[in-house]
């Protein structure tokens, strides 16, 4: 018996990932042979000595030594009975699996062809032979070492993006809820910056809590309270200026990066997740508040772009055969909104600025839901609070920065 390419002793400890090989004392060719009928006692283990003689590692009565942990005796059963699956380790150190089609055995490198070898055991009362089926080592395999794993093709960008695309749920009245949210947000935008900041803080609080709960369902265990409070704090900090928003969000992202890269254990990973969720959602909501400080017109233009994209992506993406159809429809729907904004928003924007902002919305609004899916860990996770703000995750901060630089 060999473990990981080395001879095993009675004190060798075998773990689940170790490679165990049982090398029967066989010689000559290979082929199926007749199995002799057993005598009054079962066939002894492979590797026995001549009848009546002392067996290496055993006693003079022919009793085999105790089997090392993690191994089983090779010969079981009576005449004509094939070896049980998993009873024989693979020759050359390859682990044995269950027989597959056409007598193939599965190893850690995939199915390989199986060959037959004859094993003979002798005891005081008679002899018995058995046919042992063992996999043939692939070319280049080293005895005592596992075969190299099968080569897998890396996931392409299309597969990754498809896994992050939003799954639209039709069980709820999303269209009416989205319309109601847009109406309330527009009304509070007209009322003033403080009303808008309070409303978005509530949305961010709910979204952060739901995102952390989705992660906890995946056994990642971020703190929902930390994520929710941080997400709600960013739009409130925007009332005191851009510096406070940058300080809150930047500090949270820096701590998340440190905890995720330098921390060890599940607690550090959970802290990094909670900080990342709160910072990202807080920045999305704070971007709208910072834009409101520039005036009503830039804020309503941003809300018009977000609402148009969300509505078009939902209407077309629901039931679509491809995940890209909804986002493409939303981007196309932004064309007339951008043209209208270019007509009625000059001033306060200089000529051509609304067109640039419209292009920014078309580029970043589809990417926001992908980041939202990465935050909650699954495209099918239920987080309506986050989905209400996901189009603003990248667009909100970028719009606020660019609009601030464009308006004189």
C-alpha atoms as one frame of an Amber mdcrd trajectory, in Angstrom:
protein
   0.000   0.000   0.000   1.364   3.377  -1.043   0.044   6.800   0.049   0.921
   9.839  -2.055   3.678   7.910  -3.820   5.370   6.691  -0.637   5.201   3.267
   1.086   2.608   3.270   3.862   2.995   1.811   7.324   0.489   0.842   9.994
   0.826   4.341  11.467   0.132   6.217   8.218  -2.859   8.566   8.489  -4.985
   8.792   5.335  -7.027  11.912   4.580  -9.748  12.493   2.046  -7.481  14.235
  -0.459  -4.678  11.665  -0.289  -3.919   9.287  -3.167  -3.922   5.640  -2.042
  -2.579   2.885  -4.286  -2.798  -0.866  -3.657  -0.200  -2.682  -5.745  -1.113
  -6.373  -6.069   1.780  -8.806  -6.642   0.955  -9.737 -10.212   3.142 -10.487
 -13.211   2.747 -11.564 -16.786   0.113 -10.490 -19.244  -3.375  -9.178 -18.737
  -6.689 -10.731 -19.535  -9.848 -12.183 -18.057  -9.254 -15.589 -16.539 -11.428
 -18.132 -14.833 -11.838 -17.641 -11.110 -11.162 -20.691  -8.990 -13.914 -21.730
  -6.613 -13.187 -20.631  -3.050 -12.525 -23.152  -0.347 -14.056 -23.286   3.071
 -12.662 -19.892   4.017 -12.831 -16.658   1.963  -9.911 -15.699  -0.241  -7.242
 -13.860   1.627  -6.154 -10.359   0.829  -4.005  -9.707  -2.177  -0.369 -10.088
  -1.523  -0.608 -13.388   0.389   2.209 -15.882   0.827   2.303 -19.554  -0.096
  -0.004 -21.963   1.698   1.034 -22.623   5.248   3.817 -20.069   5.172   4.223
 -16.895   7.094   2.833 -13.852   5.325   4.802 -10.605   5.289   3.311  -8.393
   7.970   1.074 -11.241   9.237   1.427 -14.302  11.402   2.250 -17.902  10.638
  -1.433 -18.845  10.476  -1.895 -16.841   7.325  -4.019 -14.099   8.904  -3.496
 -10.797   7.127  -2.265  -7.738   9.000  -4.801  -5.027   9.930  -5.767  -2.853
   6.988  -4.481   0.706   7.138  -7.047   3.420   7.642  -8.815   4.434   4.438
  -8.177   1.119   2.620 -10.228  -2.018   2.091  -9.257  -5.592   1.459  -8.975
  -6.270  -2.223 -10.612  -9.683  -2.389 -14.206  -9.980  -1.236 -17.026 -12.357
  -2.038 -17.124 -15.721  -3.699 -16.445 -17.296  -7.031 -17.139 -15.252 -10.110
 -18.051 -12.148  -8.082 -16.395  -9.033  -9.515 -14.535  -6.705  -7.195 -16.696
  -4.098  -5.541 -16.392  -0.559  -6.955 -13.731   1.306  -5.108 -12.200  -1.831
  -3.568  -8.979  -1.582  -5.550  -6.906   1.537  -5.776  -5.614   2.399  -9.202
  -2.242   1.083 -10.223   0.424   3.736 -10.267  -1.213   5.912  -7.632  -4.314
   7.005  -9.570  -7.497   6.973  -7.490 -10.165   4.479  -8.463 -13.771   5.301
  -9.354 -16.799   3.288 -10.292 -16.717   1.384 -13.583 -18.092   3.451 -16.393
 -19.268   2.556 -19.901 -17.324  -0.187 -21.666 -15.484  -1.032 -18.465 -13.829
   2.398 -18.109 -12.920   3.638 -14.679 -13.115   7.270 -13.638 -10.029   8.878
 -12.181  -9.287  12.401 -11.041  -8.203  13.193 -14.571 -11.352  11.802 -16.234
 -12.408   8.370 -17.555  -9.623   6.130 -18.742  -9.582   2.704 -20.316  -9.557
  -0.244 -17.951  -7.281  -3.266 -18.178  -7.534  -6.642 -16.476  -4.879  -8.169
 -14.256  -4.848 -11.493 -12.438  -4.319 -11.490  -8.691  -3.637 -14.735  -6.848
  -3.898 -15.290  -3.127  -2.972 -18.389  -1.177  -3.975 -19.619   2.258  -3.568
 -22.726   4.362  -6.647 -24.379   2.870  -6.401 -23.490  -0.790  -5.830 -20.840
  -3.395  -8.083 -18.372  -5.139  -7.622 -16.095  -8.086  -9.519 -12.972  -9.013
  -9.564 -10.608 -11.954  -8.675  -7.059 -10.961  -9.746  -4.267 -13.301  -7.500
  -1.230 -13.045  -7.254   1.883 -15.194  -4.415   2.227 -17.637  -2.237   5.208
 -16.878  -2.402   7.880 -19.548   0.803   8.746 -21.401   3.110  10.853 -19.301
   1.510   9.891 -15.977   3.927   9.423 -13.093   3.340   6.475 -10.743   2.277
   7.593  -7.311   1.034  10.968  -8.521  -2.452  12.028  -9.578  -2.998  12.760
 -13.220  -3.200  16.438 -14.151  -6.677  17.971 -14.086  -8.567  18.378 -17.313
  -8.059  21.674 -19.061 -11.069  23.963 -18.898 -11.748  26.946 -21.073 -11.975
  30.259 -19.209 -15.331  31.930 -19.071 -15.799  34.530 -21.732 -17.008  38.083
 -21.241 -20.404  37.170 -22.675 -20.873  34.440 -20.078 -19.843  36.713 -17.222
 -22.136  39.553 -18.299 -24.985  37.107 -18.839 -24.598  35.914 -15.267 -24.892
  39.506 -13.993 -27.837  40.528 -16.168 -31.051  41.381 -14.356 -33.823  38.798
 -14.229 -37.104  40.693 -14.496 -39.804  39.421 -12.157 -43.339  39.701 -13.502
 -45.056  38.549 -10.302 -45.154  42.084  -8.931 -46.572  45.284 -10.455 -43.116
  46.659 -11.238 -44.404  49.085 -13.839 -46.849  50.778 -11.443 -44.351  50.744
  -8.571 -41.679  52.301 -10.801 -44.086  54.982 -12.016 -45.120  55.798  -8.454
 -41.468  56.021  -7.369 -40.675  58.390 -10.244 -43.641  60.643  -9.412 -42.721
  60.861  -5.721 -39.070  61.551  -6.557 -39.967  64.340  -8.995 -42.339  65.961
  -6.499 -39.727  65.890  -3.731 -37.098  67.211  -6.145 -39.281  70.236  -6.773
 -39.881  70.643  -3.039 -36.211  71.014  -2.276 -32.839  69.395  -1.727 -33.594
  68.376   1.871 -36.777  66.517   0.880 -34.960  64.696  -1.905 -32.056  63.746
   0.372 -34.410  62.331   3.006 -36.374  60.319   0.437 -33.237  58.890  -1.143
 -31.773  58.106   2.281 -34.798  55.918   3.001 -34.432  54.172  -0.364 -30.715
  53.604   0.181 -31.318  52.285   3.703 -33.811  49.711   2.435 -31.633  48.770
  -0.533 -28.517  48.313   1.598 -30.375  46.154   4.101 -31.867  43.970   1.367
 -28.528  43.582  -0.421 -26.827  42.449   2.791 -29.698  40.034   3.456 -29.231
  38.514  -0.002 -25.551  38.013   0.753 -26.364  36.431   4.105 -28.555  33.936
   2.285 -25.381  32.931   0.416 -23.617  32.455   3.790 -21.403  35.514   3.371
 -22.879  37.223   6.459 -22.282  40.972   5.974 -23.831  43.187   8.650 -27.152
  44.574   7.286 -27.224  47.422   9.810 -23.781  48.679   8.788 -24.588  48.509
   5.077 -27.972  50.216   5.537 -26.722  53.050   7.778 -23.748  53.781   5.527
 -25.949  53.809   2.414 -28.410  56.216   4.059 -25.659  58.451   5.415 -24.144
  59.336   2.046 -27.147  61.258   0.589 -27.579  63.059   3.907 -23.895  64.018
   3.867 -24.448  65.487   0.384 -26.516  68.242   2.003 -23.294  69.625   3.490
 -21.285  69.526   0.279 -19.406  67.279  -2.083 -16.447  67.020   0.274 -18.509
  65.199   2.894 -19.812  62.726   0.327 -16.331  62.019  -0.979 -15.077  61.590
   2.583 -17.801  59.147   3.636 -17.833  57.072   0.466 -14.060  57.153  -0.052
 -13.331  56.106   3.527 -15.832  53.252   3.328 -14.368  51.965   0.050 -10.820
  52.219   1.410 -11.749  50.252   4.527 -13.535  47.652   2.375 -10.423  47.277
   0.222  -8.172  46.873   3.256 -10.511  44.381   4.932 -10.948  42.381   1.735
  -7.258  42.153   0.831  -5.417  42.185   4.160  -8.048  40.706   6.463  -8.341
  36.997   7.127 -11.385  34.904   7.902 -15.091  35.265   7.324 -15.472  38.273
   9.607 -13.094  40.394   7.506 -14.843  39.309   4.305 -18.249  40.143   5.808
 -17.025  43.585   6.887 -15.665  44.313   3.409 -18.977  43.304   1.821 -21.043
  45.480   4.169 -18.814  48.505   3.563 -18.850  47.995  -0.209 -22.642  47.664
  -0.355 -23.187  50.781   1.757 -20.627  52.869  -0.113 -21.850  51.968  -3.600
 -25.552  52.507  -2.874 -24.815  55.650  -0.878 -22.835  57.136  -3.776 -25.695
  56.350  -6.181 -28.200  58.248  -4.051 -25.787  61.063  -3.199 -25.134  61.779
  -6.880 -28.760  62.775  -7.343 -28.637  65.067  -4.290 -25.438  66.761  -5.488
 -27.050  67.319  -8.893 -30.067  68.916  -7.206 -27.737  71.498  -5.701 -27.016
  72.649  -9.276 -30.699  73.295  -9.971 -33.972  71.590 -10.822 -33.338  71.261
 -14.569 -30.200  69.039 -14.399 -31.872  66.828 -11.775 -35.067  66.367 -13.771
 -33.008  65.601 -16.880 -31.150  62.883 -14.957 -34.404  61.455 -13.592 -35.928
  61.474 -17.083 -32.981  59.506 -18.464 -33.058  56.970 -15.608 -36.824  56.488
 -15.715 -36.843  56.123 -19.513 -34.065  53.571 -19.463 -35.595  51.521 -16.638
 -39.064  51.464 -18.197 -37.818  50.506 -21.663 -35.433  47.843 -20.370 -38.198
  46.308 -18.261 -40.857  46.320 -20.975 -38.615  44.822 -23.649 -36.469  42.648
 -21.387 -39.419  40.870 -19.773 -39.790  37.608 -21.631 -36.980  38.391 -24.086
 -34.933  35.459 -25.348 -31.623  37.281 -24.779 -30.468  39.264 -21.775 -29.107
  42.095 -23.941 -32.434  43.031 -25.542 -33.719  45.003 -22.533 -30.582  47.143
 -22.056 -30.354  47.851 -25.789 -33.985  48.976 -25.827 -33.290  51.289 -22.904
 -30.297  52.817 -24.663 -32.327  53.418 -27.829 -35.117  55.041 -25.818 -32.630
  57.562 -24.445 -32.102  59.077 -27.918 -35.311  61.187 -28.021 -34.926  62.135
 -24.347 -31.413  63.408 -25.050 -32.556  65.390 -28.092 -35.362  67.015 -26.117
 -32.957  67.840 -23.298 -30.533  69.429 -25.748 -33.317  71.738 -26.897 -34.774
  72.857 -23.579 -31.637  72.802 -21.359 -29.497  75.322 -23.236 -29.184  77.262
 -20.953 -28.343  76.425 -18.144 -26.040  73.990 -19.979 -23.797  75.262 -22.762
 -24.499  74.090 -26.285 -23.817  70.410 -26.763 -23.564  69.598 -23.037 -26.961
  67.833 -22.847 -25.904  65.594 -25.740 -22.768  64.634 -23.816 -24.813  63.880
 -20.708 -27.211  61.780 -22.754 -24.335  59.743 -24.115 -23.073  59.323 -20.553
 -26.463  57.999 -19.508 -26.544  55.552 -22.416 -23.109  54.216 -21.498 -23.422
  53.943 -17.696 -27.098  53.206 -17.051 -26.847  49.631 -18.429 -23.722  48.944
 -16.347 -25.325  49.925 -13.046 -27.615  46.862 -12.782 -24.622  44.597 -13.446
 -22.800  46.114 -10.476 -25.979  45.734  -8.424 -26.096  42.030  -9.236 -22.474
  41.687  -8.165 -23.346  43.331  -4.840 -26.216  40.974  -4.020 -24.405  37.914
  -5.374 -27.093  36.530  -7.702 -29.163  37.815 -10.599 -32.233  36.069  -9.160
 -31.918  37.526  -5.648 -34.876  39.564  -4.420 -33.722  43.115  -3.586 -36.300
  45.611  -4.975 -34.847  48.462  -2.916 -31.479  48.054  -4.587 -33.036  47.595
  -8.022 -34.786  50.940  -7.622 -31.377  52.646  -7.486 -29.178  50.324  -9.548
 -29.252  52.448 -12.723 -27.759  55.298 -10.662 -24.887  53.257  -9.203 -22.416
  54.481 -11.835 -24.471  57.142 -13.567 -25.361  59.172 -10.461 -21.832  60.070
  -9.308 -20.535  60.506 -12.873 -23.494  62.732 -13.842 -23.029  64.920 -10.747
 -19.314  65.360 -11.458 -19.741  66.113 -15.164 -22.751  68.401 -14.706 -20.818
  70.359 -12.076 -17.944  70.860 -14.510 -20.230  71.799 -17.422 -22.482  74.367
 -15.748 -20.638  77.690 -15.426
